PDB file of N, CA, C and O in Angstrom:
ATOM      1  N   MET A 266      23.513 -10.367   4.918  1.00 50.00           N
ATOM      2  CA  MET A 266      24.557 -11.314   4.658  1.00 50.00           C
ATOM      3  C   MET A 266      24.143 -12.653   5.264  1.00 50.00           C
ATOM      4  O   MET A 266      24.221 -12.829   6.470  1.00 50.00           O
ATOM      5  N   PRO A 267      23.677 -13.551   4.430  1.00 58.00           N
ATOM      6  CA  PRO A 267      23.203 -14.830   4.934  1.00 58.00           C
ATOM      7  C   PRO A 267      24.330 -15.643   5.542  1.00 58.00           C
ATOM      8  O   PRO A 267      25.475 -15.591   5.111  1.00 58.00           O
ATOM      9  N   GLY A 268      23.979 -16.390   6.550  1.00 55.00           N
ATOM     10  CA  GLY A 268      24.955 -17.242   7.191  1.00 55.00           C
ATOM     11  C   GLY A 268      25.889 -16.510   8.129  1.00 55.00           C
ATOM     12  O   GLY A 268      26.993 -16.958   8.360  1.00 55.00           O
ATOM     13  N   ASN A 269      25.464 -15.399   8.687  1.00 57.00           N
ATOM     14  CA  ASN A 269      26.297 -14.626   9.593  1.00 57.00           C
ATOM     15  C   ASN A 269      26.215 -15.252  10.985  1.00 57.00           C
ATOM     16  O   ASN A 269      25.438 -14.854  11.817  1.00 57.00           O
ATOM     17  N   THR A 270      27.048 -16.282  11.225  1.00 59.00           N
ATOM     18  CA  THR A 270      26.977 -17.026  12.483  1.00 59.00           C
ATOM     19  C   THR A 270      28.066 -16.634  13.466  1.00 59.00           C
ATOM     20  O   THR A 270      28.035 -17.067  14.601  1.00 59.00           O
ATOM     21  N   ASP A 271      29.011 -15.814  13.058  1.00 63.00           N
ATOM     22  CA  ASP A 271      30.114 -15.474  13.952  1.00 63.00           C
ATOM     23  C   ASP A 271      29.801 -14.291  14.859  1.00 63.00           C
ATOM     24  O   ASP A 271      30.644 -13.867  15.628  1.00 63.00           O
ATOM     25  N   GLY A 272      28.604 -13.734  14.800  1.00 64.00           N
ATOM     26  CA  GLY A 272      28.189 -12.669  15.693  1.00 64.00           C
ATOM     27  C   GLY A 272      28.608 -11.277  15.279  1.00 64.00           C
ATOM     28  O   GLY A 272      28.391 -10.333  16.008  1.00 64.00           O
ATOM     29  N   LYS A 273      29.228 -11.124  14.114  1.00 75.00           N
ATOM     30  CA  LYS A 273      29.629  -9.796  13.669  1.00 75.00           C
ATOM     31  C   LYS A 273      28.416  -9.063  13.113  1.00 75.00           C
ATOM     32  O   LYS A 273      27.589  -9.639  12.426  1.00 75.00           O
ATOM     33  N   LYS A 274      28.341  -7.779  13.417  1.00 75.00           N
ATOM     34  CA  LYS A 274      27.271  -6.960  12.867  1.00 75.00           C
ATOM     35  C   LYS A 274      27.684  -6.424  11.506  1.00 75.00           C
ATOM     36  O   LYS A 274      28.848  -6.115  11.275  1.00 75.00           O
ATOM     37  N   PRO A 275      26.733  -6.308  10.592  1.00 77.00           N
ATOM     38  CA  PRO A 275      27.069  -5.747   9.271  1.00 77.00           C
ATOM     39  C   PRO A 275      27.403  -4.268   9.384  1.00 77.00           C
ATOM     40  O   PRO A 275      26.908  -3.566  10.257  1.00 77.00           O
ATOM     41  N   LYS A 276      28.255  -3.799   8.489  1.00 85.00           N
ATOM     42  CA  LYS A 276      28.660  -2.394   8.489  1.00 85.00           C
ATOM     43  C   LYS A 276      27.766  -1.596   7.555  1.00 85.00           C
ATOM     44  O   LYS A 276      27.503  -2.006   6.428  1.00 85.00           O
ATOM     45  N   LEU A 277      27.314  -0.460   8.038  1.00 86.00           N
ATOM     46  CA  LEU A 277      26.448   0.407   7.251  1.00 86.00           C
ATOM     47  C   LEU A 277      27.168   0.944   6.024  1.00 86.00           C
ATOM     48  O   LEU A 277      26.566   1.098   4.965  1.00 86.00           O
ATOM     49  N   GLU A 278      28.473   1.172   6.133  1.00 90.00           N
ATOM     50  CA  GLU A 278      29.234   1.726   5.020  1.00 90.00           C
ATOM     51  C   GLU A 278      29.224   0.789   3.813  1.00 90.00           C
ATOM     52  O   GLU A 278      29.169   1.229   2.670  1.00 90.00           O
ATOM     53  N   ASN A 279      29.281  -0.517   4.075  1.00 90.00           N
ATOM     54  CA  ASN A 279      29.256  -1.474   2.970  1.00 90.00           C
ATOM     55  C   ASN A 279      27.924  -1.426   2.245  1.00 90.00           C
ATOM     56  O   ASN A 279      27.873  -1.483   1.013  1.00 90.00           O
ATOM     57  N   TYR A 280      26.841  -1.336   2.996  1.00 90.00           N
ATOM     58  CA  TYR A 280      25.527  -1.284   2.381  1.00 90.00           C
ATOM     59  C   TYR A 280      25.336   0.013   1.604  1.00 90.00           C
ATOM     60  O   TYR A 280      24.698   0.013   0.543  1.00 90.00           O
ATOM     61  N   PHE A 281      25.868   1.115   2.116  1.00 89.00           N
ATOM     62  CA  PHE A 281      25.822   2.385   1.371  1.00 89.00           C
ATOM     63  C   PHE A 281      26.572   2.257   0.049  1.00 89.00           C
ATOM     64  O   PHE A 281      26.087   2.680  -0.999  1.00 89.00           O
ATOM     65  N   ALA A 282      27.763   1.685   0.104  1.00 91.00           N
ATOM     66  CA  ALA A 282      28.589   1.573  -1.100  1.00 91.00           C
ATOM     67  C   ALA A 282      27.912   0.698  -2.155  1.00 91.00           C
ATOM     68  O   ALA A 282      27.865   1.064  -3.337  1.00 91.00           O
ATOM     69  N   TYR A 283      27.395  -0.451  -1.738  1.00 92.00           N
ATOM     70  CA  TYR A 283      26.713  -1.319  -2.702  1.00 92.00           C
ATOM     71  C   TYR A 283      25.454  -0.663  -3.245  1.00 92.00           C
ATOM     72  O   TYR A 283      25.175  -0.737  -4.438  1.00 92.00           O
ATOM     73  N   GLY A 284      24.684  -0.046  -2.380  1.00 91.00           N
ATOM     74  CA  GLY A 284      23.461   0.618  -2.821  1.00 91.00           C
ATOM     75  C   GLY A 284      23.737   1.758  -3.786  1.00 91.00           C
ATOM     76  O   GLY A 284      23.058   1.906  -4.802  1.00 91.00           O
ATOM     77  N   MET A 285      24.754   2.559  -3.483  1.00 91.00           N
ATOM     78  CA  MET A 285      25.093   3.672  -4.373  1.00 91.00           C
ATOM     79  C   MET A 285      25.623   3.164  -5.706  1.00 91.00           C
ATOM     80  O   MET A 285      25.308   3.727  -6.759  1.00 91.00           O
ATOM     81  N   SER A 286      26.400   2.097  -5.690  1.00 92.00           N
ATOM     82  CA  SER A 286      26.944   1.565  -6.944  1.00 92.00           C
ATOM     83  C   SER A 286      25.839   1.046  -7.852  1.00 92.00           C
ATOM     84  O   SER A 286      25.786   1.378  -9.045  1.00 92.00           O
ATOM     85  N   PHE A 287      24.950   0.234  -7.294  1.00 93.00           N
ATOM     86  CA  PHE A 287      23.877  -0.303  -8.121  1.00 93.00           C
ATOM     87  C   PHE A 287      22.858   0.777  -8.466  1.00 93.00           C
ATOM     88  O   PHE A 287      22.244   0.727  -9.536  1.00 93.00           O
ATOM     89  N   GLY A 288      22.680   1.754  -7.608  1.00 92.00           N
ATOM     90  CA  GLY A 288      21.796   2.863  -7.924  1.00 92.00           C
ATOM     91  C   GLY A 288      22.321   3.705  -9.070  1.00 92.00           C
ATOM     92  O   GLY A 288      21.566   4.135  -9.942  1.00 92.00           O
ATOM     93  N   LEU A 289      23.622   3.946  -9.090  1.00 91.00           N
ATOM     94  CA  LEU A 289      24.210   4.690 -10.202  1.00 91.00           C
ATOM     95  C   LEU A 289      24.142   3.900 -11.500  1.00 91.00           C
ATOM     96  O   LEU A 289      23.966   4.468 -12.579  1.00 91.00           O
ATOM     97  N   LEU A 290      24.244   2.578 -11.395  1.00 93.00           N
ATOM     98  CA  LEU A 290      24.088   1.750 -12.578  1.00 93.00           C
ATOM     99  C   LEU A 290      22.673   1.887 -13.136  1.00 93.00           C
ATOM    100  O   LEU A 290      22.479   2.024 -14.347  1.00 93.00           O
ATOM    101  N   GLY A 291      21.677   1.877 -12.254  1.00 92.00           N
ATOM    102  CA  GLY A 291      20.308   2.104 -12.693  1.00 92.00           C
ATOM    103  C   GLY A 291      20.111   3.508 -13.235  1.00 92.00           C
ATOM    104  O   GLY A 291      19.344   3.717 -14.179  1.00 92.00           O
ATOM    105  N   GLY A 292      20.789   4.486 -12.650  1.00 92.00           N
ATOM    106  CA  GLY A 292      20.710   5.856 -13.132  1.00 92.00           C
ATOM    107  C   GLY A 292      21.275   6.020 -14.531  1.00 92.00           C
ATOM    108  O   GLY A 292      20.782   6.819 -15.320  1.00 92.00           O
ATOM    109  N   VAL A 293      22.305   5.249 -14.837  1.00 93.00           N
ATOM    110  CA  VAL A 293      22.872   5.284 -16.186  1.00 93.00           C
ATOM    111  C   VAL A 293      21.834   4.792 -17.200  1.00 93.00           C
ATOM    112  O   VAL A 293      21.658   5.385 -18.267  1.00 93.00           O
ATOM    113  N   PHE A 294      21.139   3.717 -16.857  1.00 93.00           N
ATOM    114  CA  PHE A 294      20.118   3.204 -17.772  1.00 93.00           C
ATOM    115  C   PHE A 294      18.961   4.188 -17.917  1.00 93.00           C
ATOM    116  O   PHE A 294      18.416   4.351 -19.005  1.00 93.00           O
ATOM    117  N   LEU A 295      18.607   4.857 -16.830  1.00 92.00           N
ATOM    118  CA  LEU A 295      17.555   5.867 -16.915  1.00 92.00           C
ATOM    119  C   LEU A 295      18.002   7.037 -17.788  1.00 92.00           C
ATOM    120  O   LEU A 295      17.219   7.565 -18.572  1.00 92.00           O
ATOM    121  N   SER A 296      19.260   7.414 -17.685  1.00 93.00           N
ATOM    122  CA  SER A 296      19.780   8.491 -18.532  1.00 93.00           C
ATOM    123  C   SER A 296      19.836   8.079 -20.001  1.00 93.00           C
ATOM    124  O   SER A 296      19.627   8.905 -20.889  1.00 93.00           O
ATOM    125  N   LEU A 297      20.118   6.813 -20.246  1.00 94.00           N
ATOM    126  CA  LEU A 297      20.092   6.330 -21.628  1.00 94.00           C
ATOM    127  C   LEU A 297      18.687   6.401 -22.210  1.00 94.00           C
ATOM    128  O   LEU A 297      18.509   6.766 -23.378  1.00 94.00           O
ATOM    129  N   ILE A 298      17.698   6.081 -21.405  1.00 93.00           N
ATOM    130  CA  ILE A 298      16.308   6.200 -21.853  1.00 93.00           C
ATOM    131  C   ILE A 298      15.983   7.664 -22.122  1.00 93.00           C
ATOM    132  O   ILE A 298      15.323   7.993 -23.109  1.00 93.00           O
ATOM    133  N   GLY A 299      16.460   8.551 -21.258  1.00 92.00           N
ATOM    134  CA  GLY A 299      16.257   9.974 -21.486  1.00 92.00           C
ATOM    135  C   GLY A 299      16.926  10.467 -22.745  1.00 92.00           C
ATOM    136  O   GLY A 299      16.412  11.360 -23.430  1.00 92.00           O
ATOM    137  N   THR A 300      18.072   9.887 -23.078  1.00 93.00           N
ATOM    138  CA  THR A 300      18.752  10.258 -24.314  1.00 93.00           C
ATOM    139  C   THR A 300      17.944   9.804 -25.529  1.00 93.00           C
ATOM    140  O   THR A 300      17.839  10.526 -26.520  1.00 93.00           O
ATOM    141  N   MET A 301      17.385   8.613 -25.444  1.00 95.00           N
ATOM    142  CA  MET A 301      16.574   8.124 -26.566  1.00 95.00           C
ATOM    143  C   MET A 301      15.305   8.957 -26.747  1.00 95.00           C
ATOM    144  O   MET A 301      14.854   9.153 -27.873  1.00 95.00           O
ATOM    145  N   LEU A 302      14.761   9.435 -25.641  1.00 93.00           N
ATOM    146  CA  LEU A 302      13.550  10.253 -25.716  1.00 93.00           C
ATOM    147  C   LEU A 302      13.860  11.733 -25.936  1.00 93.00           C
ATOM    148  O   LEU A 302      12.933  12.537 -26.053  1.00 93.00           O
ATOM    149  N   GLU A 303      15.144  12.086 -25.941  1.00 92.00           N
ATOM    150  CA  GLU A 303      15.615  13.463 -26.081  1.00 92.00           C
ATOM    151  C   GLU A 303      15.030  14.378 -25.013  1.00 92.00           C
ATOM    152  O   GLU A 303      14.569  15.482 -25.287  1.00 92.00           O
ATOM    153  N   ASN A 304      15.046  13.887 -23.782  1.00 92.00           N
ATOM    154  CA  ASN A 304      14.535  14.646 -22.644  1.00 92.00           C
ATOM    155  C   ASN A 304      15.720  14.982 -21.726  1.00 92.00           C
ATOM    156  O   ASN A 304      16.301  14.083 -21.095  1.00 92.00           O
ATOM    157  N   ILE A 305      16.071  16.247 -21.644  1.00 92.00           N
ATOM    158  CA  ILE A 305      17.230  16.679 -20.860  1.00 92.00           C
ATOM    159  C   ILE A 305      17.026  16.429 -19.370  1.00 92.00           C
ATOM    160  O   ILE A 305      17.953  16.035 -18.663  1.00 92.00           O
ATOM    161  N   PHE A 306      15.814  16.626 -18.868  1.00 92.00           N
ATOM    162  CA  PHE A 306      15.555  16.437 -17.434  1.00 92.00           C
ATOM    163  C   PHE A 306      15.814  14.993 -17.007  1.00 92.00           C
ATOM    164  O   PHE A 306      16.419  14.751 -15.959  1.00 92.00           O
ATOM    165  N   ILE A 307      15.375  14.034 -17.804  1.00 90.00           N
ATOM    166  CA  ILE A 307      15.603  12.628 -17.460  1.00 90.00           C
ATOM    167  C   ILE A 307      17.080  12.285 -17.591  1.00 90.00           C
ATOM    168  O   ILE A 307      17.614  11.509 -16.800  1.00 90.00           O
ATOM    169  N   GLN A 308      17.759  12.863 -18.561  1.00 91.00           N
ATOM    170  CA  GLN A 308      19.186  12.602 -18.736  1.00 91.00           C
ATOM    171  C   GLN A 308      19.976  13.039 -17.508  1.00 91.00           C
ATOM    172  O   GLN A 308      20.822  12.300 -17.012  1.00 91.00           O
ATOM    173  N   VAL A 309      19.700  14.237 -17.032  1.00 91.00           N
ATOM    174  CA  VAL A 309      20.463  14.775 -15.897  1.00 91.00           C
ATOM    175  C   VAL A 309      19.950  14.202 -14.580  1.00 91.00           C
ATOM    176  O   VAL A 309      20.732  13.867 -13.689  1.00 91.00           O
ATOM    177  N   GLY A 310      18.659  14.065 -14.448  1.00 92.00           N
ATOM    178  CA  GLY A 310      18.078  13.594 -13.196  1.00 92.00           C
ATOM    179  C   GLY A 310      18.240  12.115 -12.945  1.00 92.00           C
ATOM    180  O   GLY A 310      18.058  11.650 -11.818  1.00 92.00           O
ATOM    181  N   GLY A 311      18.577  11.344 -13.970  1.00 91.00           N
ATOM    182  CA  GLY A 311      18.726   9.899 -13.810  1.00 91.00           C
ATOM    183  C   GLY A 311      19.797   9.534 -12.800  1.00 91.00           C
ATOM    184  O   GLY A 311      19.627   8.617 -11.996  1.00 91.00           O
ATOM    185  N   PHE A 312      20.895  10.256 -12.816  1.00 90.00           N
ATOM    186  CA  PHE A 312      21.982   9.957 -11.874  1.00 90.00           C
ATOM    187  C   PHE A 312      21.573  10.266 -10.441  1.00 90.00           C
ATOM    188  O   PHE A 312      21.842   9.495  -9.520  1.00 90.00           O
ATOM    189  N   GLY A 313      20.926  11.385 -10.233  1.00 91.00           N
ATOM    190  CA  GLY A 313      20.486  11.754  -8.888  1.00 91.00           C
ATOM    191  C   GLY A 313      19.428  10.813  -8.352  1.00 91.00           C
ATOM    192  O   GLY A 313      19.457  10.421  -7.179  1.00 91.00           O
ATOM    193  N   ILE A 314      18.488  10.444  -9.217  1.00 92.00           N
ATOM    194  CA  ILE A 314      17.440   9.508  -8.803  1.00 92.00           C
ATOM    195  C   ILE A 314      18.045   8.153  -8.473  1.00 92.00           C
ATOM    196  O   ILE A 314      17.706   7.530  -7.456  1.00 92.00           O
ATOM    197  N   GLY A 315      18.952   7.677  -9.309  1.00 92.00           N
ATOM    198  CA  GLY A 315      19.598   6.391  -9.059  1.00 92.00           C
ATOM    199  C   GLY A 315      20.419   6.398  -7.789  1.00 92.00           C
ATOM    200  O   GLY A 315      20.387   5.441  -7.006  1.00 92.00           O
ATOM    201  N   LEU A 316      21.141   7.481  -7.552  1.00 92.00           N
ATOM    202  CA  LEU A 316      21.965   7.580  -6.353  1.00 92.00           C
ATOM    203  C   LEU A 316      21.111   7.614  -5.092  1.00 92.00           C
ATOM    204  O   LEU A 316      21.390   6.912  -4.120  1.00 92.00           O
ATOM    205  N   SER A 317      20.038   8.402  -5.118  1.00 93.00           N
ATOM    206  CA  SER A 317      19.197   8.503  -3.924  1.00 93.00           C
ATOM    207  C   SER A 317      18.433   7.214  -3.663  1.00 93.00           C
ATOM    208  O   SER A 317      18.330   6.770  -2.506  1.00 93.00           O
ATOM    209  N   LEU A 318      17.899   6.589  -4.706  1.00 93.00           N
ATOM    210  CA  LEU A 318      17.183   5.327  -4.504  1.00 93.00           C
ATOM    211  C   LEU A 318      18.134   4.203  -4.081  1.00 93.00           C
ATOM    212  O   LEU A 318      17.768   3.361  -3.261  1.00 93.00           O
ATOM    213  N   GLY A 319      19.338   4.186  -4.627  1.00 93.00           N
ATOM    214  CA  GLY A 319      20.319   3.178  -4.229  1.00 93.00           C
ATOM    215  C   GLY A 319      20.724   3.324  -2.779  1.00 93.00           C
ATOM    216  O   GLY A 319      20.861   2.332  -2.055  1.00 93.00           O
ATOM    217  N   THR A 320      20.904   4.558  -2.326  1.00 93.00           N
ATOM    218  CA  THR A 320      21.238   4.791  -0.928  1.00 93.00           C
ATOM    219  C   THR A 320      20.087   4.374  -0.020  1.00 93.00           C
ATOM    220  O   THR A 320      20.295   3.759   1.032  1.00 93.00           O
ATOM    221  N   LEU A 321      18.863   4.668  -0.436  1.00 94.00           N
ATOM    222  CA  LEU A 321      17.696   4.287   0.343  1.00 94.00           C
ATOM    223  C   LEU A 321      17.554   2.771   0.434  1.00 94.00           C
ATOM    224  O   LEU A 321      17.312   2.228   1.515  1.00 94.00           O
ATOM    225  N   VAL A 322      17.747   2.077  -0.670  1.00 93.00           N
ATOM    226  CA  VAL A 322      17.639   0.623  -0.669  1.00 93.00           C
ATOM    227  C   VAL A 322      18.761   0.002   0.167  1.00 93.00           C
ATOM    228  O   VAL A 322      18.531  -0.951   0.919  1.00 93.00           O
ATOM    229  N   GLY A 323      19.969   0.523   0.066  1.00 92.00           N
ATOM    230  CA  GLY A 323      21.064   0.028   0.898  1.00 92.00           C
ATOM    231  C   GLY A 323      20.792   0.209   2.378  1.00 92.00           C
ATOM    232  O   GLY A 323      21.081  -0.675   3.194  1.00 92.00           O
ATOM    233  N   THR A 324      20.203   1.336   2.757  1.00 92.00           N
ATOM    234  CA  THR A 324      19.863   1.574   4.152  1.00 92.00           C
ATOM    235  C   THR A 324      18.758   0.631   4.616  1.00 92.00           C
ATOM    236  O   THR A 324      18.799   0.118   5.741  1.00 92.00           O
ATOM    237  N   LEU A 325      17.778   0.385   3.756  1.00 93.00           N
ATOM    238  CA  LEU A 325      16.709  -0.554   4.112  1.00 93.00           C
ATOM    239  C   LEU A 325      17.245  -1.967   4.287  1.00 93.00           C
ATOM    240  O   LEU A 325      16.854  -2.674   5.221  1.00 93.00           O
ATOM    241  N   PHE A 326      18.141  -2.407   3.397  1.00 91.00           N
ATOM    242  CA  PHE A 326      18.747  -3.730   3.547  1.00 91.00           C
ATOM    243  C   PHE A 326      19.547  -3.824   4.841  1.00 91.00           C
ATOM    244  O   PHE A 326      19.536  -4.845   5.516  1.00 91.00           O
ATOM    245  N   TYR A 327      20.237  -2.754   5.191  1.00 92.00           N
ATOM    246  CA  TYR A 327      20.999  -2.744   6.438  1.00 92.00           C
ATOM    247  C   TYR A 327      20.081  -2.876   7.641  1.00 92.00           C
ATOM    248  O   TYR A 327      20.349  -3.643   8.559  1.00 92.00           O
ATOM    249  N   SER A 328      18.980  -2.129   7.632  1.00 91.00           N
ATOM    250  CA  SER A 328      18.067  -2.186   8.780  1.00 91.00           C
ATOM    251  C   SER A 328      17.405  -3.554   8.891  1.00 91.00           C
ATOM    252  O   SER A 328      17.186  -4.051   9.997  1.00 91.00           O
ATOM    253  N   ILE A 329      17.088  -4.178   7.762  1.00 90.00           N
ATOM    254  CA  ILE A 329      16.490  -5.515   7.795  1.00 90.00           C
ATOM    255  C   ILE A 329      17.505  -6.530   8.318  1.00 90.00           C
ATOM    256  O   ILE A 329      17.174  -7.381   9.144  1.00 90.00           O
ATOM    257  N   GLU A 330      18.737  -6.443   7.853  1.00 87.00           N
ATOM    258  CA  GLU A 330      19.775  -7.384   8.278  1.00 87.00           C
ATOM    259  C   GLU A 330      20.152  -7.146   9.739  1.00 87.00           C
ATOM    260  O   GLU A 330      20.501  -8.102  10.439  1.00 87.00           O
ATOM    261  N   ASN A 331      20.094  -5.925  10.210  1.00 86.00           N
ATOM    262  CA  ASN A 331      20.501  -5.614  11.570  1.00 86.00           C
ATOM    263  C   ASN A 331      19.471  -6.091  12.598  1.00 86.00           C
ATOM    264  O   ASN A 331      19.801  -6.311  13.744  1.00 86.00           O
ATOM    265  N   LYS A 332      18.221  -6.261  12.183  1.00 82.00           N
ATOM    266  CA  LYS A 332      17.174  -6.707  13.112  1.00 82.00           C
ATOM    267  C   LYS A 332      17.270  -8.197  13.417  1.00 82.00           C
ATOM    268  O   LYS A 332      16.724  -8.646  14.410  1.00 82.00           O
ATOM    269  N   LYS A 333      17.941  -8.954  12.561  1.00 69.00           N
ATOM    270  CA  LYS A 333      18.005 -10.413  12.768  1.00 69.00           C
ATOM    271  C   LYS A 333      18.899 -10.764  13.927  1.00 69.00           C
ATOM    272  O   LYS A 333      19.794 -10.180  14.300  1.00 69.00           O
TER     273      LYS A 333
END
């Protein structure tokens, strides 16, 4: 969160929520690609991959922001 001058620390829960939301959005697009390719594994796995990668990216952003 740029411009954090009031000394408040960022909350991990917010970063999890944003990461999971955008990860699920990416998972939807991956599932759409799986639907076009008629691949059941990509269709079902897209949501899990998106959720896990989104959570990982949210945690990484939190750790980077927390070090400042």
